[in-house]
PDB file of C-alpha atoms in Angstrom:
ATOM      1  CA  MET A1317      -0.007  -0.099   0.041  1.00 52.00           C
ATOM      2  CA  PRO A1318       1.536   3.321  -1.099  1.00 63.00           C
ATOM      3  CA  LEU A1319       0.624   5.175   2.139  1.00 56.00           C
ATOM      4  CA  VAL A1320       2.431   2.607   4.236  1.00 55.00           C
ATOM      5  CA  ALA A1321       5.653   2.559   1.644  1.00 57.00           C
ATOM      6  CA  ARG A1322       5.610   6.077   2.280  1.00 61.00           C
ATOM      7  CA  GLY A1323       5.665   6.258   6.351  1.00 59.00           C
ATOM      8  CA  ARG A1324       2.401   7.230   7.085  1.00 62.00           C
ATOM      9  CA  PRO A1325       1.169   6.728  10.447  1.00 62.00           C
ATOM     10  CA  HIS A1326      -0.819   3.369  11.196  1.00 64.00           C
ATOM     11  CA  GLN A1327      -3.899   5.444  12.798  1.00 73.00           C
ATOM     12  CA  VAL A1328      -4.063   7.514   9.342  1.00 71.00           C
ATOM     13  CA  VAL A1329      -3.972   4.359   7.094  1.00 76.00           C
ATOM     14  CA  THR A1330      -6.648   2.520   9.235  1.00 76.00           C
ATOM     15  CA  ARG A1331      -8.939   5.346   9.419  1.00 73.00           C
ATOM     16  CA  LEU A1332      -8.708   6.275   5.983  1.00 80.00           C
ATOM     17  CA  ILE A1333      -9.683   2.538   4.918  1.00 78.00           C
ATOM     18  CA  ALA A1334     -12.619   2.847   7.485  1.00 81.00           C
ATOM     19  CA  ASP A1335     -13.683   6.245   6.032  1.00 83.00           C
ATOM     20  CA  ILE A1336     -13.703   4.652   2.489  1.00 88.00           C
ATOM     21  CA  ALA A1337     -15.894   1.724   3.728  1.00 90.00           C
ATOM     22  CA  ASP A1338     -18.450   4.050   5.478  1.00 93.00           C
ATOM     23  CA  PRO A1339     -20.017   5.579   2.265  1.00 94.00           C
ATOM     24  CA  VAL A1340     -20.058   1.941   0.528  1.00 95.00           C
ATOM     25  CA  ILE A1341     -22.325   0.962   3.424  1.00 96.00           C
ATOM     26  CA  ARG A1342     -24.334   4.018   3.076  1.00 97.00           C
ATOM     27  CA  ARG A1343     -24.753   3.444  -0.721  1.00 97.00           C
ATOM     28  CA  LEU A1344     -25.947  -0.189  -0.001  1.00 98.00           C
ATOM     29  CA  LEU A1345     -28.311   0.786   2.248  1.00 98.00           C
ATOM     30  CA  MET A1346     -29.886   3.637  -0.190  1.00 98.00           C
ATOM     31  CA  LEU A1347     -29.771   0.660  -2.991  1.00 97.00           C
ATOM     32  CA  ALA A1348     -31.461  -1.784  -0.239  1.00 98.00           C
ATOM     33  CA  GLU A1349     -34.661   0.808   0.107  1.00 98.00           C
ATOM     34  CA  GLU A1350     -34.814   1.434  -3.355  1.00 97.00           C
ATOM     35  CA  THR A1351     -35.300  -2.137  -3.980  1.00 97.00           C
ATOM     36  CA  LEU A1352     -37.287  -3.029  -1.036  1.00 98.00           C
ATOM     37  CA  GLY A1353     -39.130   0.411  -0.409  1.00 97.00           C
ATOM     38  CA  PRO A1354     -39.106   2.709   2.538  1.00 97.00           C
ATOM     39  CA  ALA A1355     -38.214   1.112   5.828  1.00 98.00           C
ATOM     40  CA  PRO A1356     -41.396   0.162   7.669  1.00 98.00           C
ATOM     41  CA  VAL A1357     -39.896   1.675  11.002  1.00 98.00           C
ATOM     42  CA  PRO A1358     -36.934   3.710  11.920  1.00 98.00           C
ATOM     43  CA  TYR A1359     -33.594   1.752  11.976  1.00 98.00           C
ATOM     44  CA  LEU A1360     -29.959   2.145  12.706  1.00 98.00           C
ATOM     45  CA  TRP A1361     -27.001   0.299  10.939  1.00 98.00           C
ATOM     46  CA  LEU A1362     -24.001   0.240  12.861  1.00 97.00           C
ATOM     47  CA  ALA A1363     -20.467  -0.844  12.283  1.00 95.00           C
ATOM     48  CA  CYS A1364     -18.484  -3.072  15.000  1.00 92.00           C
ATOM     49  CA  GLY A1365     -15.205  -4.441  15.521  1.00 87.00           C
ATOM     50  CA  SER A1366     -12.224  -2.592  13.756  1.00 87.00           C
ATOM     51  CA  GLN A1367     -14.650  -0.991  11.383  1.00 89.00           C
ATOM     52  CA  GLY A1368     -16.394   0.293  14.425  1.00 89.00           C
ATOM     53  CA  ARG A1369     -13.338   1.694  15.962  1.00 91.00           C
ATOM     54  CA  GLN A1370     -12.206   2.881  12.496  1.00 88.00           C
ATOM     55  CA  GLU A1371      -8.909   0.749  12.404  1.00 87.00           C
ATOM     56  CA  LYS A1372      -9.547  -1.271   9.288  1.00 80.00           C
ATOM     57  CA  THR A1373      -6.799  -3.078   7.391  1.00 79.00           C
ATOM     58  CA  GLY A1374      -7.129  -4.014   3.954  1.00 71.00           C
ATOM     59  CA  VAL A1375      -7.890  -7.661   4.986  1.00 74.00           C
ATOM     60  CA  SER A1376     -10.315  -6.768   7.802  1.00 82.00           C
ATOM     61  CA  ASP A1377     -13.467  -8.724   7.680  1.00 90.00           C
ATOM     62  CA  GLN A1378     -17.003  -7.104   8.076  1.00 93.00           C
ATOM     63  CA  GLY A1379     -18.926  -6.423  11.414  1.00 92.00           C
ATOM     64  CA  ASN A1380     -22.072  -4.783  11.562  1.00 96.00           C
ATOM     65  CA  CYS A1381     -25.458  -4.735  13.077  1.00 96.00           C
ATOM     66  CA  LEU A1382     -29.060  -3.326  13.029  1.00 98.00           C
ATOM     67  CA  ILE A1383     -31.363  -1.590  15.809  1.00 98.00           C
ATOM     68  CA  LEU A1384     -34.582  -1.081  15.180  1.00 98.00           C
ATOM     69  CA  ASN A1385     -37.293   0.625  16.428  1.00 97.00           C
ATOM     70  CA  ASP A1386     -39.482  -1.090  19.090  1.00 97.00           C
ATOM     71  CA  ALA A1387     -42.545  -0.785  16.383  1.00 98.00           C
ATOM     72  CA  VAL A1388     -41.078  -3.299  14.589  1.00 98.00           C
ATOM     73  CA  THR A1389     -43.387  -6.339  13.768  1.00 97.00           C
ATOM     74  CA  ASP A1390     -41.866  -9.725  13.631  1.00 96.00           C
ATOM     75  CA  ALA A1391     -43.157  -9.637   9.854  1.00 97.00           C
ATOM     76  CA  ASP A1392     -41.105  -6.468   9.164  1.00 97.00           C
ATOM     77  CA  HIS A1393     -38.133  -8.416  11.073  1.00 97.00           C
ATOM     78  CA  ASP A1394     -38.168 -11.577   9.429  1.00 96.00           C
ATOM     79  CA  GLY A1395     -38.847  -9.999   5.876  1.00 97.00           C
ATOM     80  CA  TYR A1396     -37.978  -6.591   5.100  1.00 98.00           C
ATOM     81  CA  PHE A1397     -35.025  -5.989   7.648  1.00 98.00           C
ATOM     82  CA  ALA A1398     -33.759  -9.769   6.989  1.00 98.00           C
ATOM     83  CA  GLN A1399     -33.952  -8.590   3.435  1.00 98.00           C
ATOM     84  CA  MET A1400     -31.930  -5.276   3.792  1.00 98.00           C
ATOM     85  CA  ALA A1401     -29.185  -7.174   5.774  1.00 98.00           C
ATOM     86  CA  LYS A1402     -28.531  -9.601   3.189  1.00 98.00           C
ATOM     87  CA  ILE A1403     -28.313  -6.888   0.377  1.00 98.00           C
ATOM     88  CA  VAL A1404     -25.766  -4.909   2.264  1.00 98.00           C
ATOM     89  CA  CYS A1405     -23.643  -7.966   3.697  1.00 97.00           C
ATOM     90  CA  ASP A1406     -23.620  -9.564   0.441  1.00 98.00           C
ATOM     91  CA  GLY A1407     -22.829  -5.825  -0.988  1.00 97.00           C
ATOM     92  CA  LEU A1408     -19.866  -5.457   1.119  1.00 95.00           C
ATOM     93  CA  ASP A1409     -18.616  -9.071   0.407  1.00 95.00           C
ATOM     94  CA  ALA A1410     -18.484  -8.548  -3.261  1.00 95.00           C
ATOM     95  CA  CYS A1411     -16.798  -5.398  -2.602  1.00 91.00           C
ATOM     96  CA  GLY A1412     -14.081  -7.185  -0.757  1.00 90.00           C
ATOM     97  CA  TYR A1413     -15.140  -7.021   2.848  1.00 92.00           C
ATOM     98  CA  VAL A1414     -15.711 -10.353   3.321  1.00 93.00           C
ATOM     99  CA  TYR A1415     -18.190 -12.127   5.725  1.00 95.00           C
ATOM    100  CA  CYS A1416     -17.103 -12.045   9.625  1.00 93.00           C
ATOM    101  CA  PRO A1417     -16.068 -15.706  10.325  1.00 92.00           C
ATOM    102  CA  GLY A1418     -17.887 -15.334  13.572  1.00 90.00           C
ATOM    103  CA  ASP A1419     -20.882 -14.373  12.043  1.00 94.00           C
ATOM    104  CA  MET A1420     -21.089 -10.822  13.884  1.00 93.00           C
ATOM    105  CA  MET A1421     -23.065  -9.462  11.052  1.00 96.00           C
ATOM    106  CA  ALA A1422     -26.811  -7.916  10.746  1.00 97.00           C
ATOM    107  CA  THR A1423     -27.760 -11.050   8.711  1.00 98.00           C
ATOM    108  CA  ASN A1424     -27.412 -12.956  11.973  1.00 97.00           C
ATOM    109  CA  PRO A1425     -30.743 -12.331  13.706  1.00 96.00           C
ATOM    110  CA  MET A1426     -29.145 -12.055  17.204  1.00 95.00           C
ATOM    111  CA  TRP A1427     -27.545  -8.844  15.813  1.00 96.00           C
ATOM    112  CA  CYS A1428     -30.718  -7.528  14.035  1.00 97.00           C
ATOM    113  CA  GLN A1429     -32.925  -6.592  17.025  1.00 97.00           C
ATOM    114  CA  PRO A1430     -35.425  -4.053  18.334  1.00 98.00           C
ATOM    115  CA  LEU A1431     -33.785  -1.443  21.081  1.00 97.00           C
ATOM    116  CA  VAL A1432     -35.851  -3.014  23.753  1.00 97.00           C
ATOM    117  CA  LYS A1433     -34.079  -6.572  23.034  1.00 96.00           C
ATOM    118  CA  TRP A1434     -30.729  -4.488  22.786  1.00 95.00           C
ATOM    119  CA  ARG A1435     -31.283  -3.245  26.256  1.00 94.00           C
ATOM    120  CA  GLY A1436     -31.992  -6.298  27.323  1.00 94.00           C
ATOM    121  CA  TYR A1437     -28.462  -7.849  26.308  1.00 92.00           C
ATOM    122  CA  VAL A1438     -26.696  -5.055  27.687  1.00 90.00           C
ATOM    123  CA  ASN A1439     -28.242  -5.866  31.132  1.00 90.00           C
ATOM    124  CA  GLY A1440     -27.482  -9.595  30.719  1.00 90.00           C
ATOM    125  CA  TRP A1441     -24.088  -9.092  29.575  1.00 89.00           C
ATOM    126  CA  VAL A1442     -22.997  -6.699  32.239  1.00 87.00           C
ATOM    127  CA  ASN A1443     -24.815  -8.471  35.411  1.00 87.00           C
ATOM    128  CA  LYS A1444     -23.467 -11.566  34.331  1.00 83.00           C
ATOM    129  CA  PRO A1445     -19.814 -11.270  33.264  1.00 74.00           C
ATOM    130  CA  VAL A1446     -18.881 -14.863  32.166  1.00 79.00           C
ATOM    131  CA  PRO A1447     -16.346 -15.213  29.222  1.00 78.00           C
ATOM    132  CA  GLU A1448     -19.070 -15.086  26.660  1.00 80.00           C
ATOM    133  CA  ALA A1449     -20.790 -12.154  27.974  1.00 80.00           C
ATOM    134  CA  GLN A1450     -17.698 -10.230  28.306  1.00 76.00           C
ATOM    135  CA  MET A1451     -16.674 -10.863  24.402  1.00 80.00           C
ATOM    136  CA  LEU A1452     -20.395  -9.876  23.596  1.00 84.00           C
ATOM    137  CA  ALA A1453     -20.346  -6.632  25.730  1.00 80.00           C
ATOM    138  CA  SER A1454     -17.013  -5.564  24.342  1.00 79.00           C
ATOM    139  CA  VAL A1455     -18.963  -5.538  20.936  1.00 83.00           C
ATOM    140  CA  MET A1456     -20.916  -2.868  22.441  1.00 84.00           C
ATOM    141  CA  PHE A1457     -18.240  -0.551  23.297  1.00 87.00           C
ATOM    142  CA  ASP A1458     -16.931  -0.398  19.695  1.00 89.00           C
ATOM    143  CA  LEU A1459     -20.263   0.318  17.802  1.00 92.00           C
ATOM    144  CA  ARG A1460     -20.360   3.294  15.737  1.00 93.00           C
ATOM    145  CA  PRO A1461     -23.621   4.378  13.645  1.00 95.00           C
ATOM    146  CA  ILE A1462     -23.149   4.858   9.874  1.00 96.00           C
ATOM    147  CA  GLY A1463     -26.804   5.099   8.674  1.00 96.00           C
ATOM    148  CA  GLY A1464     -29.957   5.207   9.897  1.00 96.00           C
ATOM    149  CA  HIS A1465     -31.780   7.142  13.112  1.00 96.00           C
ATOM    150  CA  ILE A1466     -28.851   7.545  15.329  1.00 94.00           C
ATOM    151  CA  GLY A1467     -31.026   8.384  18.146  1.00 93.00           C
ATOM    152  CA  LEU A1468     -31.833   4.735  18.524  1.00 95.00           C
ATOM    153  CA  PHE A1469     -28.035   4.537  19.787  1.00 93.00           C
ATOM    154  CA  ASP A1470     -27.446   7.428  21.867  1.00 86.00           C
ATOM    155  CA  ASP A1471     -29.098   6.228  25.090  1.00 87.00           C
ATOM    156  CA  LEU A1472     -28.124   2.675  24.544  1.00 90.00           C
ATOM    157  CA  GLN A1473     -24.312   3.801  24.559  1.00 85.00           C
ATOM    158  CA  ASP A1474     -24.895   5.898  27.680  1.00 85.00           C
ATOM    159  CA  GLN A1475     -26.823   2.891  29.311  1.00 87.00           C
ATOM    160  CA  THR A1476     -23.960   0.260  28.263  1.00 87.00           C
ATOM    161  CA  LEU A1477     -21.170   2.745  29.802  1.00 86.00           C
ATOM    162  CA  THR A1478     -23.302   3.321  32.908  1.00 87.00           C
ATOM    163  CA  MET A1479     -23.899   0.079  33.967  1.00 88.00           C
ATOM    164  CA  ALA A1480     -20.701  -1.220  33.211  1.00 86.00           C
ATOM    165  CA  TYR A1481     -18.889   1.465  35.018  1.00 85.00           C
ATOM    166  CA  LYS A1482     -20.915   1.077  37.988  1.00 88.00           C
ATOM    167  CA  ASN A1483     -20.246  -2.889  37.962  1.00 87.00           C
ATOM    168  CA  SER A1484     -16.948  -3.542  39.637  1.00 85.00           C
ATOM    169  CA  LEU A1485     -17.307  -7.196  39.116  1.00 85.00           C
ATOM    170  CA  PHE A1486     -17.810  -6.817  35.433  1.00 86.00           C
ATOM    171  CA  VAL A1487     -14.922  -3.795  35.296  1.00 84.00           C
ATOM    172  CA  ALA A1488     -12.513  -6.513  37.005  1.00 84.00           C
ATOM    173  CA  HIS A1489     -13.556  -9.138  34.507  1.00 81.00           C
ATOM    174  CA  MET A1490     -12.629  -7.018  31.442  1.00 81.00           C
ATOM    175  CA  VAL A1491      -9.367  -5.792  33.408  1.00 82.00           C
ATOM    176  CA  SER A1492      -8.532  -9.606  33.777  1.00 80.00           C
ATOM    177  CA  ASN A1493      -9.276 -10.314  30.312  1.00 75.00           C
ATOM    178  CA  SER A1494      -7.115  -7.671  28.931  1.00 73.00           C
ATOM    179  CA  LEU A1495      -3.803  -8.972  30.883  1.00 73.00           C
ATOM    180  CA  LYS A1496      -4.192 -12.538  29.380  1.00 72.00           C
ATOM    181  CA  HIS A1497      -2.043 -11.633  26.484  1.00 68.00           C
ATOM    182  CA  THR A1498       1.262 -11.978  27.210  1.00 65.00           C
ATOM    183  CA  LEU A1499       4.478 -10.945  25.429  1.00 62.00           C
ATOM    184  CA  PRO A1500       5.682 -12.811  22.135  1.00 63.00           C
ATOM    185  CA  LEU A1501       8.924 -14.277  24.216  1.00 61.00           C
ATOM    186  CA  GLY A1502      10.020 -18.136  23.973  1.00 60.00           C
ATOM    187  CA  LEU A1503      12.032 -20.081  26.831  1.00 58.00           C
ATOM    188  CA  LEU A1504      15.314 -18.697  25.656  1.00 58.00           C
ATOM    189  CA  ARG A1505      13.838 -14.824  25.387  1.00 59.00           C
ATOM    190  CA  GLY A1506      13.727 -15.212  21.736  1.00 61.00           C
ATOM    191  CA  PHE A1507      10.528 -14.323  19.606  1.00 62.00           C
ATOM    192  CA  ALA A1508       7.662 -16.790  20.129  1.00 62.00           C
ATOM    193  CA  THR A1509       6.276 -17.298  16.682  1.00 63.00           C
ATOM    194  CA  ILE A1510       3.388 -19.271  14.829  1.00 59.00           C
ATOM    195  CA  ARG A1511       4.395 -23.124  15.434  1.00 61.00           C
ATOM    196  CA  SER A1512       2.256 -24.636  12.522  1.00 62.00           C
ATOM    197  CA  GLY A1513      -0.395 -24.153   9.846  1.00 63.00           C
ATOM    198  CA  GLU A1514      -0.603 -21.886   6.771  1.00 64.00           C
ATOM    199  CA  HIS A1515       1.237 -18.938   8.657  1.00 57.00           C
ATOM    200  CA  LYS A1516       3.746 -20.825  10.247  1.00 60.00           C
ATOM    201  CA  ASN A1517       6.972 -18.922  11.625  1.00 57.00           C
ATOM    202  CA  PRO A1518       5.934 -15.048  11.564  1.00 63.00           C
ATOM    203  CA  LEU A1519       4.874 -13.379  14.749  1.00 59.00           C
ATOM    204  CA  ASP A1520       1.164 -13.031  15.174  1.00 56.00           C
ATOM    205  CA  ARG A1521       1.047  -9.289  15.410  1.00 58.00           C
ATOM    206  CA  LYS A1522      -2.631  -8.924  15.661  1.00 61.00           C
ATOM    207  CA  HIS A1523      -3.242 -11.184  18.849  1.00 60.00           C
ATOM    208  CA  ILE A1524       0.296 -10.448  20.386  1.00 62.00           C
ATOM    209  CA  GLY A1525       0.635  -6.820  19.153  1.00 59.00           C
ATOM    210  CA  VAL A1526      -2.687  -5.235  18.490  1.00 72.00           C
ATOM    211  CA  VAL A1527      -5.654  -7.212  20.646  1.00 76.00           C
ATOM    212  CA  PRO A1528      -3.622  -6.311  23.801  1.00 77.00           C
ATOM    213  CA  VAL A1529      -3.584  -2.597  23.282  1.00 80.00           C
ATOM    214  CA  VAL A1530      -7.097  -2.534  21.842  1.00 83.00           C
ATOM    215  CA  ASP A1531      -8.380  -4.438  24.932  1.00 82.00           C
ATOM    216  CA  ARG A1532      -6.712  -2.181  27.243  1.00 81.00           C
ATOM    217  CA  GLY A1533      -7.553   1.258  25.711  1.00 83.00           C
ATOM    218  CA  ARG A1534     -11.332  -0.327  25.995  1.00 85.00           C
ATOM    219  CA  VAL A1535     -10.950  -0.904  29.865  1.00 84.00           C
ATOM    220  CA  TYR A1536      -9.617   2.552  30.050  1.00 82.00           C
ATOM    221  CA  ALA A1537     -12.528   4.058  28.085  1.00 82.00           C
ATOM    222  CA  LEU A1538     -14.757   2.034  30.588  1.00 79.00           C
ATOM    223  CA  GLN A1539     -13.080   3.215  33.980  1.00 77.00           C
ATOM    224  CA  GLY A1540     -13.374   6.845  32.513  1.00 77.00           C
ATOM    225  CA  PRO A1541     -16.131   6.286  31.584  1.00 79.00           C
ATOM    226  CA  LEU A1542     -15.397   7.836  28.312  1.00 79.00           C
ATOM    227  CA  ASN A1543     -17.530   7.470  25.031  1.00 81.00           C
ATOM    228  CA  LYS A1544     -14.657   7.456  22.662  1.00 82.00           C
ATOM    229  CA  VAL A1545     -14.335   4.458  20.135  1.00 86.00           C
ATOM    230  CA  ASN A1546     -11.100   4.649  18.459  1.00 85.00           C
ATOM    231  CA  THR A1547      -8.199   3.152  20.496  1.00 86.00           C
ATOM    232  CA  ARG A1548      -5.594   6.145  20.150  1.00 87.00           C
ATOM    233  CA  VAL A1549      -8.339   8.315  21.005  1.00 86.00           C
ATOM    234  CA  ARG A1550      -9.210   6.093  24.032  1.00 86.00           C
ATOM    235  CA  LEU A1551      -5.728   6.031  25.160  1.00 85.00           C
ATOM    236  CA  GLU A1552      -5.396  10.055  24.739  1.00 86.00           C
ATOM    237  CA  ALA A1553      -8.704  10.621  26.512  1.00 84.00           C
ATOM    238  CA  GLY A1554      -7.574   8.139  29.086  1.00 84.00           C
ATOM    239  CA  ILE A1555      -4.537  10.160  29.706  1.00 86.00           C
ATOM    240  CA  HIS A1556      -6.528  13.394  29.739  1.00 83.00           C
ATOM    241  CA  ALA A1557      -8.821  12.119  32.041  1.00 80.00           C
ATOM    242  CA  GLY A1558      -6.369  10.532  34.392  1.00 80.00           C
ATOM    243  CA  VAL A1559      -7.328   6.816  34.470  1.00 77.00           C
ATOM    244  CA  LEU A1560      -4.065   6.413  32.424  1.00 77.00           C
ATOM    245  CA  PRO A1561      -0.677   7.513  33.605  1.00 75.00           C
ATOM    246  CA  LYS A1562       0.875   9.784  31.393  1.00 74.00           C
ATOM    247  CA  SER A1563       4.249   7.728  31.148  1.00 69.00           C
ATOM    248  CA  GLY A1564       2.627   4.409  30.325  1.00 67.00           C
ATOM    249  CA  GLY A1565       0.003   6.367  27.979  1.00 68.00           C
ATOM    250  CA  ARG A1566       2.877   8.231  26.093  1.00 69.00           C
ATOM    251  CA  HIS A1567       4.442   4.762  25.336  1.00 65.00           C
ATOM    252  CA  ALA A1568       1.077   3.101  24.189  1.00 66.00           C
ATOM    253  CA  VAL A1569       0.298   5.906  22.108  1.00 71.00           C
ATOM    254  CA  ASP A1570       3.710   6.358  20.632  1.00 69.00           C
ATOM    255  CA  PRO A1571       5.308   3.230  19.253  1.00 57.00           C
ATOM    256  CA  HIS A1572       8.727   5.086  18.844  1.00 54.00           C
ATOM    257  CA  PRO A1573       8.848   7.262  22.029  1.00 49.00           C
ATOM    258  CA  CYS A1574      12.756   7.239  21.646  1.00 46.00           C
ATOM    259  CA  ARG A1575      12.977   8.736  18.558  1.00 47.00           C
ATOM    260  CA  ARG A1576      11.561  11.965  19.665  1.00 44.00           C
ATOM    261  CA  ALA A1577      14.209  14.998  20.267  1.00 39.00           C
TER     262      ALA A1577
END
């Protein structure tokens, strides 16, 4: 990629890739409405994962969901919005944004629900912080509205942050989960590489490099509480809010602190 070859900062490159995907999604939503007719109730399409955090790479899969107005009927949910989700997700795949292998897409009925159902999700995930609940709750912290009625998300985001922030057990579980990733060092202090499979020998830079920083950025945002989504912005906001020490935050935000004059 020319931007990478020219030494552009990673946060600029990943933000640009996400910014390109956003209008593609909005255009696909327009095409869906042109095909299916006007939506029967207000809806909101949201991006999650790396697209939600605006940290998308050239090989990231798609991640998305739909929040529907509570007036939606079962017929509209299973008919209109199921078809809308298929049109958009199929279109994204055709554009190179491949289907999520974990099925975290609006085509999965779990991720296409009325607002009252989403509120129930949040309540259950925060109050029962088992590993699966932590993973699903983390999805909520990385959601970003793309197209539709944004008002469907405002109160839900506030509810998620408030409930999670006040639940010390949930926060402790999130912190513990973020500390599970260890440095890629072997027995003799050499780098521990991938041992087998198609990608044998290279370093797994996603799971031992990117994921730990993303997880901890999410924790700092939760401790704020801060409604930021992008990891770098979360870290900077955490420093400003005092939930992240300046020295540690500086090293997390700047990958090459020793290069500064």
